[in-house]
XYZ file of C-alpha atoms in Angstrom:
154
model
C 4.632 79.521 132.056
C 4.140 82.481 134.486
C 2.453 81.452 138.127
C 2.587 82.333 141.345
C 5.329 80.201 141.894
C 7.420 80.966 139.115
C 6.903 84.601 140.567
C 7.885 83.334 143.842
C 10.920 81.291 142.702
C 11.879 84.578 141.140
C 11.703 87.084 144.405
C 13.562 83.818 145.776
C 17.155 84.640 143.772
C 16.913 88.230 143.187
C 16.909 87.904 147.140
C 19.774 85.422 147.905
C 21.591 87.848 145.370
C 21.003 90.699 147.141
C 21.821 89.383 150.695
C 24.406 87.345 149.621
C 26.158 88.973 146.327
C 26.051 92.523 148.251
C 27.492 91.399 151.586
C 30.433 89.238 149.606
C 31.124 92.600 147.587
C 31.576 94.386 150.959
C 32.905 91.774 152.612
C 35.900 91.512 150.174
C 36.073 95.412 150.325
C 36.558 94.753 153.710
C 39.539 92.355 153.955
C 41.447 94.720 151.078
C 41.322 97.799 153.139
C 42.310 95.986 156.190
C 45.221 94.771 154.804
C 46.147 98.415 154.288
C 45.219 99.287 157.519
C 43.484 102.367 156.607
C 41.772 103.118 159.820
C 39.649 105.664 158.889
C 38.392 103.596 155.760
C 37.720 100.802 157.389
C 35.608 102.351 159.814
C 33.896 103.863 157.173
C 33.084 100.354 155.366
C 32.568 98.604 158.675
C 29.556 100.969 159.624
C 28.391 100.875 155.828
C 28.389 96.991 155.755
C 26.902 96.555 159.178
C 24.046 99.352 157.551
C 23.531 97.129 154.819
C 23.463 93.577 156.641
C 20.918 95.688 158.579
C 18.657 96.975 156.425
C 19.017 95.083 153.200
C 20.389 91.785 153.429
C 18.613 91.114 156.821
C 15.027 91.645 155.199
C 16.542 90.169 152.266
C 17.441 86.914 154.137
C 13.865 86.817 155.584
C 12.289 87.455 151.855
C 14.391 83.926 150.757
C 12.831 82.245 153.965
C 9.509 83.493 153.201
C 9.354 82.687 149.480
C 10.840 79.714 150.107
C 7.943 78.894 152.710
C 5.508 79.460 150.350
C 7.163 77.993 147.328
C 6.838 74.577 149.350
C 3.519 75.000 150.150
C 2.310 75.886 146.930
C 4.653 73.280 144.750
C 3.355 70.177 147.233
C 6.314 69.319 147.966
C 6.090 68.651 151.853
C 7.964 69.966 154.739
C 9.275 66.753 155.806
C 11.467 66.724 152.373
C 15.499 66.952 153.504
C 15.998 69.441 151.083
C 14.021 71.575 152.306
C 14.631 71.282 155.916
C 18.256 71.499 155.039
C 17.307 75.313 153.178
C 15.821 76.125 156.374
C 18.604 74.999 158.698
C 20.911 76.198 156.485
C 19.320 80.039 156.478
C 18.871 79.497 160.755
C 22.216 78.786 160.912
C 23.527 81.759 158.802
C 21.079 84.015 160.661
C 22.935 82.876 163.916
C 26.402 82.888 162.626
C 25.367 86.335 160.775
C 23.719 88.315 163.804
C 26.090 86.879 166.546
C 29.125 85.924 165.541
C 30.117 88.016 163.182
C 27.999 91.172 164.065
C 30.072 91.165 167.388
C 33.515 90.690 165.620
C 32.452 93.618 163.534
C 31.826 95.738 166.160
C 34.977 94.859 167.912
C 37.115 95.359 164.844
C 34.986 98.894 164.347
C 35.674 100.257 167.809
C 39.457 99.302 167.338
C 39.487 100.801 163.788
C 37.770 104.167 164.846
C 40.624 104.599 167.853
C 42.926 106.896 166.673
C 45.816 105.637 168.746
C 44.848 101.959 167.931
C 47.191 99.272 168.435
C 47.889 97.600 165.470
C 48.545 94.231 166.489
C 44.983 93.909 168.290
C 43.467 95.071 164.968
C 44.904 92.488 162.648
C 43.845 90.196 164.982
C 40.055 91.299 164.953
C 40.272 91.338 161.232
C 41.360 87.801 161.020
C 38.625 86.569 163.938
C 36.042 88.736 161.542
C 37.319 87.302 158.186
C 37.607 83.696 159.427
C 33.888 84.089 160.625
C 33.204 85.598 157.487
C 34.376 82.498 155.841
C 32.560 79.924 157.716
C 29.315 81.961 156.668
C 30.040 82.150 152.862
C 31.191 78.352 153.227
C 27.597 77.501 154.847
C 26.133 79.623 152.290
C 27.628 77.462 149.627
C 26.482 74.163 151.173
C 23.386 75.222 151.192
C 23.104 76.383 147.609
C 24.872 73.087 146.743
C 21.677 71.470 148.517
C 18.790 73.587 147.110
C 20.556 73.042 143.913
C 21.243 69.405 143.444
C 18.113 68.713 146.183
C 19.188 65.169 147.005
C 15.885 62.848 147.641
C 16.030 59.504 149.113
């Protein structure tokens, strides 16, 4: 039966899979062309990804928060629910770990990719800081889906 929420629920995963199934394609993009250590390519990809975390899978992000909201409110099933508080933690967490954490290792690893005289050793070790960081936030992003999934109720 088509509702509002069923609508809703809808805009819901087409927008994890945008913010989430775009940034893991780049992300793994990433990590291959680092381990060639193509410095021109990688600054290429670097500014491309940080584009898109920008201007798609930010706004995406906020569309699963939003939805989500709403889905809640108009499904009764109470803010108080752990679920659901552990959806929203889970997205204020990634938004942290997302727009700090690795945002800055980007940049780093960016600026040491686009010097031409670069030393290699300090830019293997930005791309492991960025790809461990990258890690932690697809691991949190799997916890969480693991949660919204199975929703575990006392």
């Amino acid at each position: 039966m088509l509702n509002w929420y069923a609508v809703l629920k809808y805009i819901h995963l087409v927008s994890v899979v945008i913010w989430i199934g775009g940034l893991l394609g780049l992300v793994i993009a990433t990590w291959k062309v680092a381990r060639e250590k193509d410095r021109v390519l990688l600054a290429t990809l670097l500014k491309q990804t940080n584009a898109y975390a920008q201007g798609v899978a930010g706004p995406a992000a906020g569309f699963v928060l939003l939805t989500g909201l709403t889905m809640v409110w108009l499904g009764h099933i109470g803010f108080g629910t752990f679920w659901v508080w552990f959806g929203y933690g889970g997205v204020l967490v990634q938004a942290l770990v997302g727009g700090f954490l690795i945002r800055t290792r980007s940049i780093k690893l960016l600026e040491l990719a686009s010097s031409p005289s670069g030393d290699d050793v300090a830019l293997a070790a930005a791309s492991r800081r960025l790809r461990n960081a990258q890690l932690i936030y697809f691991l949190l992003f799997a916890i969480v889906t693991a949660g919204m999934v199975i929703k575990p109720t006392p």
